[in-house]
mmCIF file of C-alpha atoms and ligand atoms in Angstrom:
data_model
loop_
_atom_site.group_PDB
_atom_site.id
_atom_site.type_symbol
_atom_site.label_atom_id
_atom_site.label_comp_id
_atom_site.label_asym_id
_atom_site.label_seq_id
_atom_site.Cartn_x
_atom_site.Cartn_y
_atom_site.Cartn_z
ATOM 1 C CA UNK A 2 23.853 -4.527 6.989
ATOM 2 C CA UNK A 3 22.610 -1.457 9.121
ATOM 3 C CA UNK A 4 20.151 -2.633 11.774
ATOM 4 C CA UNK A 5 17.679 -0.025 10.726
ATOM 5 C CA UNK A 6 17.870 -1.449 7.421
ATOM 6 C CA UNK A 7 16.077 -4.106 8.602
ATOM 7 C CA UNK A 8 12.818 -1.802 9.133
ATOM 8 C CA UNK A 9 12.649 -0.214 6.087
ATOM 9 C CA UNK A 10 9.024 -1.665 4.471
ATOM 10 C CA UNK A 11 10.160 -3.143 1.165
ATOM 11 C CA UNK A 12 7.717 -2.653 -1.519
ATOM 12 C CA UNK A 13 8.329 -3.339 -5.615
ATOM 13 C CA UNK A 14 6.088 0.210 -6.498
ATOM 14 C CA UNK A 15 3.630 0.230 -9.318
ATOM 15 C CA UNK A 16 5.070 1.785 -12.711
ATOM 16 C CA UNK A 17 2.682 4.345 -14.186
ATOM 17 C CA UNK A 18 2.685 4.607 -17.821
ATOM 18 C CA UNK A 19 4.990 7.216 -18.975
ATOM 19 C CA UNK A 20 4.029 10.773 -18.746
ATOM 20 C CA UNK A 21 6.682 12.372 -21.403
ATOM 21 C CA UNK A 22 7.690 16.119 -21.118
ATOM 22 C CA UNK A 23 7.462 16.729 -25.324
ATOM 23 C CA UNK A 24 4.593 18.182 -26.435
ATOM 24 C CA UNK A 25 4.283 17.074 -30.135
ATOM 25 C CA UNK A 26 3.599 13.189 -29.636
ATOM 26 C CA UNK A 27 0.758 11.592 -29.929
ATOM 27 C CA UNK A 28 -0.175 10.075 -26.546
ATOM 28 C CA UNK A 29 -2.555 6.750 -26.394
ATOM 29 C CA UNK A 30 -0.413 5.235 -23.326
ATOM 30 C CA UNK A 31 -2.558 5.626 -20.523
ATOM 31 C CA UNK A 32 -6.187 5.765 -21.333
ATOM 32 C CA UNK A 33 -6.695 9.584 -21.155
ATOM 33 C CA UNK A 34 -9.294 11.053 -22.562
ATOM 34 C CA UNK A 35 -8.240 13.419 -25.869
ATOM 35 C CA UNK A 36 -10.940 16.017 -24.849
ATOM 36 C CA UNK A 37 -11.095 18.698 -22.106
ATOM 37 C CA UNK A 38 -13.496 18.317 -19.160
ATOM 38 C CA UNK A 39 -16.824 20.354 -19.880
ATOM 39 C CA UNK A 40 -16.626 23.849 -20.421
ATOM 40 C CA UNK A 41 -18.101 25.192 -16.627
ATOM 41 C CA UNK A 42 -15.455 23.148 -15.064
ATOM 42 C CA UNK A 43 -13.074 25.247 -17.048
ATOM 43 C CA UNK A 44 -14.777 28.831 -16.458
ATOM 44 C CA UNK A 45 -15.321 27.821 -12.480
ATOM 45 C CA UNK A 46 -11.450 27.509 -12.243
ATOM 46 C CA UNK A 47 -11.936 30.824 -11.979
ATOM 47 C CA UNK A 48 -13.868 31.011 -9.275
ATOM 48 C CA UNK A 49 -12.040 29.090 -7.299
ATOM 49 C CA UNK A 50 -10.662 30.983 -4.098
ATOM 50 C CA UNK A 51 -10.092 30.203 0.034
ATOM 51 C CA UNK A 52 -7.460 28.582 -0.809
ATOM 52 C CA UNK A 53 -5.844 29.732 2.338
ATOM 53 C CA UNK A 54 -8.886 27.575 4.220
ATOM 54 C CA UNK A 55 -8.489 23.513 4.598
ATOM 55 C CA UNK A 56 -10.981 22.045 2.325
ATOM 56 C CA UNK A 57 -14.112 20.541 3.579
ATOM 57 C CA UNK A 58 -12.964 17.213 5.139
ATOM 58 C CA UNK A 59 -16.170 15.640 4.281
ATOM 59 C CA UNK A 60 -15.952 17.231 0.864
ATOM 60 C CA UNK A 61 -19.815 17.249 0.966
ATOM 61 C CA UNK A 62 -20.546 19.081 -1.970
ATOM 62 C CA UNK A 63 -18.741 16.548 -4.144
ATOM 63 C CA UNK A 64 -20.508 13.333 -2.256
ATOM 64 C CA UNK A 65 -24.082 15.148 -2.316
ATOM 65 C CA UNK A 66 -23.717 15.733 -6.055
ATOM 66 C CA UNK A 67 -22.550 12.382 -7.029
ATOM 67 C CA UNK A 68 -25.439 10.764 -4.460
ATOM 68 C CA UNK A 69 -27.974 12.668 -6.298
ATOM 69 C CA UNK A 70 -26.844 12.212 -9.497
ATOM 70 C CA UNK A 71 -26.434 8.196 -9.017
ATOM 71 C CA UNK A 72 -30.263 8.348 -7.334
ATOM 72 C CA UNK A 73 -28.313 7.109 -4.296
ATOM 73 C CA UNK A 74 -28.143 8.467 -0.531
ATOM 74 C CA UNK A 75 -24.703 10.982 0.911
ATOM 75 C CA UNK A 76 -24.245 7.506 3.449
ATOM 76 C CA UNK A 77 -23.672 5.707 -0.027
ATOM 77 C CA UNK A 78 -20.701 7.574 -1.400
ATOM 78 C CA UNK A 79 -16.981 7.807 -0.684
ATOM 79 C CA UNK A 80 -14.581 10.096 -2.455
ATOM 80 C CA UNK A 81 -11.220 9.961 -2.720
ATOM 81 C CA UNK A 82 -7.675 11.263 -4.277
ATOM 82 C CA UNK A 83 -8.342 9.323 -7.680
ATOM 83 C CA UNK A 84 -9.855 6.155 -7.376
ATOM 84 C CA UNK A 85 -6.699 4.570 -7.383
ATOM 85 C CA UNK A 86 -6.773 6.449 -3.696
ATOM 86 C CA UNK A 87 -10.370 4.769 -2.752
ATOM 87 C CA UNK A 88 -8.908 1.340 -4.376
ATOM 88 C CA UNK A 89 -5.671 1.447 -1.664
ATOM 89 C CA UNK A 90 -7.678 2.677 1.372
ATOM 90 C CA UNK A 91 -10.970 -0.220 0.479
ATOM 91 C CA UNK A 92 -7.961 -2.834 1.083
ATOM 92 C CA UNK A 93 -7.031 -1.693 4.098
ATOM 93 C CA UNK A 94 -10.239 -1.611 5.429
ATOM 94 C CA UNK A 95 -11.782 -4.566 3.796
ATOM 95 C CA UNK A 96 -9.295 -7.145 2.933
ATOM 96 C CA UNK A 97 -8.639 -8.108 6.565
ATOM 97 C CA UNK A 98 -9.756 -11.645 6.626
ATOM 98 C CA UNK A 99 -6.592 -14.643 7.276
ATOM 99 C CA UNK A 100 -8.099 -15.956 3.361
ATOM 100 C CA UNK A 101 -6.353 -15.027 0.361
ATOM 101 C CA UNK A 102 -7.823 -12.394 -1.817
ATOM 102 C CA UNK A 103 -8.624 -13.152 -5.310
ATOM 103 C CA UNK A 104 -8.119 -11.091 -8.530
ATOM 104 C CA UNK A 105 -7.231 -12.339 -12.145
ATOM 105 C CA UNK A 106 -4.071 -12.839 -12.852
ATOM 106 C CA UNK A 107 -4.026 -10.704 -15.788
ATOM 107 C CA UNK A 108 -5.458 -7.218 -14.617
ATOM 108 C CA UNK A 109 -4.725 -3.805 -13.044
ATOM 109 C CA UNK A 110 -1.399 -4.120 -11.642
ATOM 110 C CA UNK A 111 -1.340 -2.270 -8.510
ATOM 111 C CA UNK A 112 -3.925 -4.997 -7.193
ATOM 112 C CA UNK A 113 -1.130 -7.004 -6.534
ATOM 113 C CA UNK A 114 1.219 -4.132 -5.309
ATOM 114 C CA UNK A 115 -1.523 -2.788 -2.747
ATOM 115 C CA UNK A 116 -1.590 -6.906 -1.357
ATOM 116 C CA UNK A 117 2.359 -6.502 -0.952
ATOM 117 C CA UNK A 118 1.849 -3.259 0.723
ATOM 118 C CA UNK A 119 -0.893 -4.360 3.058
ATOM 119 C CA UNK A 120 0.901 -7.500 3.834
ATOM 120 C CA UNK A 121 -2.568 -9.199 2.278
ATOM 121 C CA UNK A 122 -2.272 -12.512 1.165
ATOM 122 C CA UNK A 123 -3.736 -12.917 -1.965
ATOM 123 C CA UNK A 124 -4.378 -15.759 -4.882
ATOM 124 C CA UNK A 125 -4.317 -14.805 -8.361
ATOM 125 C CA UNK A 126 -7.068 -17.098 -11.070
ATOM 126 C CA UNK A 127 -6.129 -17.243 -14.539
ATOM 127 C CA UNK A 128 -8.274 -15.868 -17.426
ATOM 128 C CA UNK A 129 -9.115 -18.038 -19.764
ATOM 129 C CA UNK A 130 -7.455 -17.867 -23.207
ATOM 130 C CA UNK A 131 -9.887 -15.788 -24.670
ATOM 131 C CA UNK A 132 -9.194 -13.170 -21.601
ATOM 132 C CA UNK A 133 -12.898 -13.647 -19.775
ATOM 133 C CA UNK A 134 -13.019 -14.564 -15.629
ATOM 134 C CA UNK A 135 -13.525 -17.278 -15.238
ATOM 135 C CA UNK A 136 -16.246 -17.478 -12.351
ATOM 136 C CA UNK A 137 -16.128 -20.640 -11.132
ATOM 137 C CA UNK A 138 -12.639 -19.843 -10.189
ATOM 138 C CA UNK A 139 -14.322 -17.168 -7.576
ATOM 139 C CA UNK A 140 -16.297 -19.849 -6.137
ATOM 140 C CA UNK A 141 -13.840 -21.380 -3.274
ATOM 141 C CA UNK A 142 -13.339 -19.721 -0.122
ATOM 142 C CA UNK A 143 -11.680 -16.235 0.065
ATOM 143 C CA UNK A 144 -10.767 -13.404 1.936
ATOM 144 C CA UNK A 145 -12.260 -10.811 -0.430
ATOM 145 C CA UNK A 146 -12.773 -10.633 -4.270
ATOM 146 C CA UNK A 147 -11.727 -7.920 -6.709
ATOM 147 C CA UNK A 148 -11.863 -7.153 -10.379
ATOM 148 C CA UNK A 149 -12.221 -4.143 -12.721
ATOM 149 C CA UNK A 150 -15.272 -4.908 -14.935
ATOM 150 C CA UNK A 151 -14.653 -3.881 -18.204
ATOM 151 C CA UNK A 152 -11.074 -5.599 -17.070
ATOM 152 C CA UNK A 153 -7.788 -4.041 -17.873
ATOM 153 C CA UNK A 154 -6.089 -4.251 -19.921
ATOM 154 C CA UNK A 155 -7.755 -6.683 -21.585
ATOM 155 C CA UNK A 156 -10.767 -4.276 -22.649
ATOM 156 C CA UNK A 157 -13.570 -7.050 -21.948
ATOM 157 C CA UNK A 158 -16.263 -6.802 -20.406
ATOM 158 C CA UNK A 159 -18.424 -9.202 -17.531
ATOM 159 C CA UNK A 160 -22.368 -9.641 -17.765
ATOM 160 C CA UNK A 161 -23.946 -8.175 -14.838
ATOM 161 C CA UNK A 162 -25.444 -12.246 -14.333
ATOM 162 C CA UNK A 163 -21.957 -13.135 -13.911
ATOM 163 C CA UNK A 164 -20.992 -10.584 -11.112
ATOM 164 C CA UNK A 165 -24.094 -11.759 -9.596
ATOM 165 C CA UNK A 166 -23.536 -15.368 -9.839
ATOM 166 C CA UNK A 167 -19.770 -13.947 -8.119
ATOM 167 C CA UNK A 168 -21.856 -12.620 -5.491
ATOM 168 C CA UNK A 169 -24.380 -15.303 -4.871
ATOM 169 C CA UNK A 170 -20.890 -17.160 -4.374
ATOM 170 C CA UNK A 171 -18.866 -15.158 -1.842
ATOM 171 C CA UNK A 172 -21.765 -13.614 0.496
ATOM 172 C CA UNK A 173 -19.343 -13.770 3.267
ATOM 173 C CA UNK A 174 -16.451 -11.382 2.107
ATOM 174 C CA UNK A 175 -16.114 -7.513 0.425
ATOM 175 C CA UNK A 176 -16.713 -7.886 -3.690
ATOM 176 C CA UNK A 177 -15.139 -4.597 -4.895
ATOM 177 C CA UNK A 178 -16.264 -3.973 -8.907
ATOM 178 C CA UNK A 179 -13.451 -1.302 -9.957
ATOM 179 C CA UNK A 180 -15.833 0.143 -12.649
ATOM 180 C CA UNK A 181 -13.021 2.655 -14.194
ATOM 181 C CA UNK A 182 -13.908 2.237 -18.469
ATOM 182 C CA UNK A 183 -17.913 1.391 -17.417
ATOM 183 C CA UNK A 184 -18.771 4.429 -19.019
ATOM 184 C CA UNK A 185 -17.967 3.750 -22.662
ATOM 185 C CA UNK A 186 -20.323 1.207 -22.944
ATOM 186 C CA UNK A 187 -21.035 -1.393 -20.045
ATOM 187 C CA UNK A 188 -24.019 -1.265 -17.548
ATOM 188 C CA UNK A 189 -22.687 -0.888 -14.155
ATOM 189 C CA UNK A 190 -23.239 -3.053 -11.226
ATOM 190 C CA UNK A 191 -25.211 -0.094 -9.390
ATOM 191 C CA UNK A 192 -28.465 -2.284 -9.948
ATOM 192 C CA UNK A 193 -27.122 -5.032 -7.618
ATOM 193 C CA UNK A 194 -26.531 -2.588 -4.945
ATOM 194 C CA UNK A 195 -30.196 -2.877 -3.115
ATOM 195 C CA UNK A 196 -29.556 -6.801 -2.636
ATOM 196 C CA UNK A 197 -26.278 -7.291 -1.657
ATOM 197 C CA UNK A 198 -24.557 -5.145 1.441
ATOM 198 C CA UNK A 199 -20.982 -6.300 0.974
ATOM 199 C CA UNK A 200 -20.823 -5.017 -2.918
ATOM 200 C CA UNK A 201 -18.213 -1.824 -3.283
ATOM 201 C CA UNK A 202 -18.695 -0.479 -6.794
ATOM 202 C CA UNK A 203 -15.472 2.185 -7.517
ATOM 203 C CA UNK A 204 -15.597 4.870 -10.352
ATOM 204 C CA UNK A 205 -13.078 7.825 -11.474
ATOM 205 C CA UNK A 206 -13.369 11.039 -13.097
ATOM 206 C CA UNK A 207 -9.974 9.980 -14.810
ATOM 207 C CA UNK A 208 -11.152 8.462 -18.164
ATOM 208 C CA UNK A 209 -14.580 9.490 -18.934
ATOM 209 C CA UNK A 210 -14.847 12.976 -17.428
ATOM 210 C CA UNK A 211 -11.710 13.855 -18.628
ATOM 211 C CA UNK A 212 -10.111 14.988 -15.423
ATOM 212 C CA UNK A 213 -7.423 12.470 -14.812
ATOM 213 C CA UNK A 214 -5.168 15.716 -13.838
ATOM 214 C CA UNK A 215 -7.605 16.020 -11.235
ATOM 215 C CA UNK A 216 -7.401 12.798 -9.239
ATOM 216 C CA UNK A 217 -11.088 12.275 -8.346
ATOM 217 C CA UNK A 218 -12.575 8.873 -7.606
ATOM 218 C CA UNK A 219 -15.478 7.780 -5.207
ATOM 219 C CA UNK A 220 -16.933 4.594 -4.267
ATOM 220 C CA UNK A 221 -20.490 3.536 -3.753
ATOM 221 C CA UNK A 222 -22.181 0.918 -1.603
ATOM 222 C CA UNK A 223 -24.068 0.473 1.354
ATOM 223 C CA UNK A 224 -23.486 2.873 4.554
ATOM 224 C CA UNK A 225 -22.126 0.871 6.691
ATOM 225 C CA UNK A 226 -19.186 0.289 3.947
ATOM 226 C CA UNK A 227 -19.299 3.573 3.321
ATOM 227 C CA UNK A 228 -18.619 4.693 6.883
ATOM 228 C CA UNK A 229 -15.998 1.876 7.288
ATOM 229 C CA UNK A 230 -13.999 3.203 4.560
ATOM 230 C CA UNK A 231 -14.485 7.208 6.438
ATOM 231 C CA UNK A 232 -13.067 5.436 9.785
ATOM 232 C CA UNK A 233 -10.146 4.267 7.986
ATOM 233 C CA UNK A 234 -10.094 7.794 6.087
ATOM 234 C CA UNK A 235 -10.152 9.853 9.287
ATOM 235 C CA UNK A 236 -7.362 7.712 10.823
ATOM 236 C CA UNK A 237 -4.779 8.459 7.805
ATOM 237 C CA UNK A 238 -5.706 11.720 6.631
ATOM 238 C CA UNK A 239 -8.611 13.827 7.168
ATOM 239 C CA UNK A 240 -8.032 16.230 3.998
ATOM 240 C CA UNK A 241 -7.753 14.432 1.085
ATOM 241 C CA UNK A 242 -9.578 15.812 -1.185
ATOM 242 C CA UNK A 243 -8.643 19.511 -2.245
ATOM 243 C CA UNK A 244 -10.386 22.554 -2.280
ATOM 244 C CA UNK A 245 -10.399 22.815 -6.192
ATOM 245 C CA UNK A 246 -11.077 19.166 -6.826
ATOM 246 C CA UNK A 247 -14.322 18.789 -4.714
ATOM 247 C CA UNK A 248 -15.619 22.403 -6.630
ATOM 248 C CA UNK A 249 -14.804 21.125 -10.132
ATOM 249 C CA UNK A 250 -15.509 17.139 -9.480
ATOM 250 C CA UNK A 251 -19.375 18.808 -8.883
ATOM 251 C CA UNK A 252 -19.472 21.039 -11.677
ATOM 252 C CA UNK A 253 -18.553 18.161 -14.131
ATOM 253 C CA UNK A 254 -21.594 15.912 -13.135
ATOM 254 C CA UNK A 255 -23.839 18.785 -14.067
ATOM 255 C CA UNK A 256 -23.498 18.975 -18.099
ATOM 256 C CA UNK A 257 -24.665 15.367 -18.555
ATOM 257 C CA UNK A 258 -24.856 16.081 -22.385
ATOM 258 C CA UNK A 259 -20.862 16.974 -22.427
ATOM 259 C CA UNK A 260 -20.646 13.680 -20.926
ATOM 260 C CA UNK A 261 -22.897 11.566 -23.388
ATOM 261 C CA UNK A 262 -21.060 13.495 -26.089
ATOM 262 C CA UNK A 263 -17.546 12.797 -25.691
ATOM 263 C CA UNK A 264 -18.285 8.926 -24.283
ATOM 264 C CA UNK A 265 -19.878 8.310 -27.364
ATOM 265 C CA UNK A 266 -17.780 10.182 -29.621
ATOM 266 C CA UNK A 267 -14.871 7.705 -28.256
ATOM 267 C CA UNK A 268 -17.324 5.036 -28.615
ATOM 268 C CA UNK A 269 -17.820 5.538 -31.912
ATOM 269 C CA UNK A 270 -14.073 6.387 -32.979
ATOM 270 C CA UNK A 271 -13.717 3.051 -30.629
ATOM 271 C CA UNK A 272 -15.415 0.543 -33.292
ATOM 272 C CA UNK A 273 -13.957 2.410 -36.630
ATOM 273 C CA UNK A 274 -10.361 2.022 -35.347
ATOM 274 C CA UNK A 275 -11.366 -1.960 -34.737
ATOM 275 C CA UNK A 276 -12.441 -2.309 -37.819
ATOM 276 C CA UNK A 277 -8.955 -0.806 -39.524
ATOM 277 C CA UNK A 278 -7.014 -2.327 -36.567
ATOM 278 C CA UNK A 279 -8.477 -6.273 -37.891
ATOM 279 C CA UNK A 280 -7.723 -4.858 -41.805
ATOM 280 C CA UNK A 281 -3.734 -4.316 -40.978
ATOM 281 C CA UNK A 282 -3.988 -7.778 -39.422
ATOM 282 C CA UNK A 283 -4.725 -7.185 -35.831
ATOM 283 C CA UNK A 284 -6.634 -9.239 -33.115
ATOM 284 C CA UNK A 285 -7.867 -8.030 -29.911
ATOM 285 C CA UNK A 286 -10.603 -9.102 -27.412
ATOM 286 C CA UNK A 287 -13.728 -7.342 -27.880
ATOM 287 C CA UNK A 288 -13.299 -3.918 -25.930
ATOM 288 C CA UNK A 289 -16.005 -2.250 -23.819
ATOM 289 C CA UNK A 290 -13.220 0.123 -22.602
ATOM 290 C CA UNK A 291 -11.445 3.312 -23.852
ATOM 291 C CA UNK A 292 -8.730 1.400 -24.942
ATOM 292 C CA UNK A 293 -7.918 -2.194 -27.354
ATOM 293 C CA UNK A 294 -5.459 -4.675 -26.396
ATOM 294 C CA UNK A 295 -4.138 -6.181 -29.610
ATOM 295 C CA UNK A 296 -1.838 -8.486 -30.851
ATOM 296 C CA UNK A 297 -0.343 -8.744 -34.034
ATOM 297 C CA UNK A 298 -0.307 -11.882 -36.430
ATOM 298 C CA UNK A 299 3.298 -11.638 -37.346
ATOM 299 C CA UNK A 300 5.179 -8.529 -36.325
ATOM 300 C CA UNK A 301 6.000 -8.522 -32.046
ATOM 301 C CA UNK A 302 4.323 -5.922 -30.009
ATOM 302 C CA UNK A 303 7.506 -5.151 -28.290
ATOM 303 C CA UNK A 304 9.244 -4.145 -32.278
ATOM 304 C CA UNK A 305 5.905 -2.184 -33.153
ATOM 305 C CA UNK A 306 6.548 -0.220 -29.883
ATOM 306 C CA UNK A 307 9.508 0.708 -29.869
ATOM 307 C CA UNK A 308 9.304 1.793 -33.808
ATOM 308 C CA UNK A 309 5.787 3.887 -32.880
ATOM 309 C CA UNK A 310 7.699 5.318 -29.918
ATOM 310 C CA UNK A 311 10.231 6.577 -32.685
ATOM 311 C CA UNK A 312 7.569 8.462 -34.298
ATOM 312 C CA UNK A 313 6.227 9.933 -31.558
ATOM 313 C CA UNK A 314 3.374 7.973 -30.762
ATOM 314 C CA UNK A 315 2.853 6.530 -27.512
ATOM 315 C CA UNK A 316 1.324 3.357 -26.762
ATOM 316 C CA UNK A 317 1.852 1.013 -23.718
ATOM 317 C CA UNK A 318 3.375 -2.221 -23.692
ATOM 318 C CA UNK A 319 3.397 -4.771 -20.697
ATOM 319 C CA UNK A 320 6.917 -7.144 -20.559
ATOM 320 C CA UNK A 321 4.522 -10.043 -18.166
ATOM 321 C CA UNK A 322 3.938 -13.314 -18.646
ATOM 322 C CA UNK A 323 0.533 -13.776 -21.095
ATOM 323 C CA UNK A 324 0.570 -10.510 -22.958
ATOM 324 C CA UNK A 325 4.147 -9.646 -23.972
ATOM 325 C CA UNK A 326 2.739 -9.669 -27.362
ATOM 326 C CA UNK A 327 -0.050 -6.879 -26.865
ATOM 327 C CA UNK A 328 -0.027 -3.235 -27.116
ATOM 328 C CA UNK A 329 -2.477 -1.467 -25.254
ATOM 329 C CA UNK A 330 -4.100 1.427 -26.905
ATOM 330 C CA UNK A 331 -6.012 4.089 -25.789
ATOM 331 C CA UNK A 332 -8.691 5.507 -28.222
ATOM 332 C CA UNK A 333 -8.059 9.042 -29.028
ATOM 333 C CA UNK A 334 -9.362 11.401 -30.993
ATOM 334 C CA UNK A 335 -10.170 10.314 -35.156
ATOM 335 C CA UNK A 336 -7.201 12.188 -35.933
ATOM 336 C CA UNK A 337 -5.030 10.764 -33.621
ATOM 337 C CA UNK A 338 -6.399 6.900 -34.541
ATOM 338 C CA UNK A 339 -5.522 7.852 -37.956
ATOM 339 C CA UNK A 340 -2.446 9.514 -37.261
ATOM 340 C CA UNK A 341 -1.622 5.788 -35.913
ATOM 341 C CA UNK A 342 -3.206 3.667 -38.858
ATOM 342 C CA UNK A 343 -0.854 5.844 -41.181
ATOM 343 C CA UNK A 344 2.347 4.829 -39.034
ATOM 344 C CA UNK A 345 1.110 1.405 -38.995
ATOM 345 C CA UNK A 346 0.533 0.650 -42.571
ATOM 346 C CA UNK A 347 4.130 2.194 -43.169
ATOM 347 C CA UNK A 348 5.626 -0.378 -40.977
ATOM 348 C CA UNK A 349 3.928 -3.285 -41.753
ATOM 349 C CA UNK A 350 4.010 -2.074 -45.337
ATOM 350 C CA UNK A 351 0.225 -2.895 -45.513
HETATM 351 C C1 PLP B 8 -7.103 4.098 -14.435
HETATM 352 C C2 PLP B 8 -7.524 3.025 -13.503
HETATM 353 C C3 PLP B 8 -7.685 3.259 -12.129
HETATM 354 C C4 PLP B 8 -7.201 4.492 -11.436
HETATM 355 O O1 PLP B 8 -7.692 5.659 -11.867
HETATM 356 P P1 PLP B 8 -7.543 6.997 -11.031
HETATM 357 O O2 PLP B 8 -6.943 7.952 -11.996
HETATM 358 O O3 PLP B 8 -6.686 6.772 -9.830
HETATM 359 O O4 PLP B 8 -8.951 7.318 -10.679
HETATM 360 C C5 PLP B 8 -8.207 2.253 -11.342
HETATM 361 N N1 PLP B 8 -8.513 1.057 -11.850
HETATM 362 C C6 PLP B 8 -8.339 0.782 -13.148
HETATM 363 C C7 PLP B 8 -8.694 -0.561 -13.658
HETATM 364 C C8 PLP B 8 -7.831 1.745 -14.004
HETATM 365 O O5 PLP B 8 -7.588 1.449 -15.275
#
């Protein structure tokens, strides 16, 4: 072996879901939302120019508008390259203790790939078998906690008394809430921010504002997170944020009735397809998410994947331990749901 060799970091990478190049496929593989942003965000790509500039490094405009719009102060907010950006640099600043980290086992899987990365030690705690924390398992002594609340991929979704209780539990270490799906139908853990300093709560622009092409996330809790995580931002890369992202990220927050729309339009195509879904002999945890996670009763996930990906239609399956049997499916539009239902019935001859 090369002695060099021997410095190379060696990291197993997360695998996105696939992004195929066809354009006739019906795509419910990586919880994108079917609809385009709001219309301004489309008509100020027009507008956007000074390109030629570097961006603003504090990307102000974005962090004032998401303050105000969250009723919370500039010193609150963080933004960064997608939140899967403000997820990676919130490890490296707050998952520094010689404690293990704890996240589900079953849940977002770069959690696990950022520890490896970070040379973190972490400790996984097994859901139970109906997919819900556990939060007892959160009570022993740690080096930080994290969890998406709804969780993925299972779709379900944590009481705001139980993140508390999590808190109440682990006052001395960084709780991160990664609150990607809260917006099609949870209450977010923004209400718990006034009492307890050492809460992060990290959203994206990805799912429910449509913008995943974008790669906007931000983070809010108290300053003197806040300004941790813009020490360790300023130390790797001033300019993350782009020019065009921090102009359109604002313009987005400003139609609020866009945004109620096309959350509860998904919402609502959400529960239908549930309903069909349990008809063809489906079961799934309840999902607060844009997404279900369903198994079937006697066809494999794997087979009905394979034969959907056949036809076009994209779904995502996960070959780990606990839920090789689910497919993962993002909600679409009606069409597209029924589009599926049709393929479904033909295979299962339903
Ligand atoms: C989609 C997702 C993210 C990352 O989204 P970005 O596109 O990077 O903002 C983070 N956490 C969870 C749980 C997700 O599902």
């Amino acid at each position: 072996m090369k002695e060099w060799k021997k410095n190379i970091r060696q990291v197993v990478p997360y695998v996105p879901g696939e992004q195929p190049k066809c354009t006739s496929m019906i795509k419910l593989n990586t919880n994108e939302n079917p609809y385009p942003p709001a219309p301004s965000v489309q008509k100020m790509c027009q507008n956007i120019d000074n390109l030629r500039l570097y961006p603003d490094p504090a990307a102000s405009l974005l962090v004032e508008t998401i303050a105000e719009y969250k009723g919370l102060s500039p010193e609150q907010v963080f933004v960064g390259v997608g939140s899967d950006d403000v997820l990676a640099m919130s490890f490296l600043t707050f998952f520094n203790g010689d404690q293990p980290i704890f996240f589900p086992d079953i849940t977002y899987s770069f959690y696990d790939v950022w520890a490896e990365l970070f040379q973190i030690p972490y400790c996984t705690k097994a859901l139970d078998e109906n997919f819900q924390i556990k939060k007892e398992d959160y009570y022993w002594s740690n080096g930080g906690v994290i969890f998406p609340n709804p969780n993925a991929p299972t779709g379900v979704l944590m009481p705001l008394s139980d993140i508390r209780d999590i808190l109440d539990h682990n006052q001395d270490v960084i709780v991160i809430v990664d609150e990607a799906y809260i917006d099609f139908g949870g209450i977010s853990a923004q209400v718990l921010l006034d009492n307890y300093e050492n809460l992060l709560i990290v959203q994206t622009f990805s799912k429910s504002r449509s913008m995943a092409g974008m790669r906007i996330g931000y983070a809010m809790g108290s300053a003197e997170l806040i300004r941790a995580l813009n020490d360790v931002k300023y130390s790797f890369n001033s300019y993350t944020m782009n020019q065009p992202s921090i102009l359109l990220g604002a313009e987005s927050i400003k139609d609020e009735a866009y945004f109620r729309e096309t959350t509860n339009k998904i919402i609502a195509t959400r529960e239908w397809f549930k309903a069909e879904m349990k008809e063809l002999g489906f079961t799934f945890p309840d999902s607060k998410a844009n997404f279900i996670f369903a198994t079937h009763e006697s066809v494999s996930a794997k087979e009905i994947f394979e034969a959907a990906r056949e036809q076009n239609i994209y779904v995502r399956y996960f070959n780990k331990p606990r839920i090789d049997n689910y497919l993962r499916i993002t909600i679409g539009t009606e069409e597209e749901m029924q589009a599926l239902l049709t393929f479904l019935r033909t295979y299962l001859k339903k």
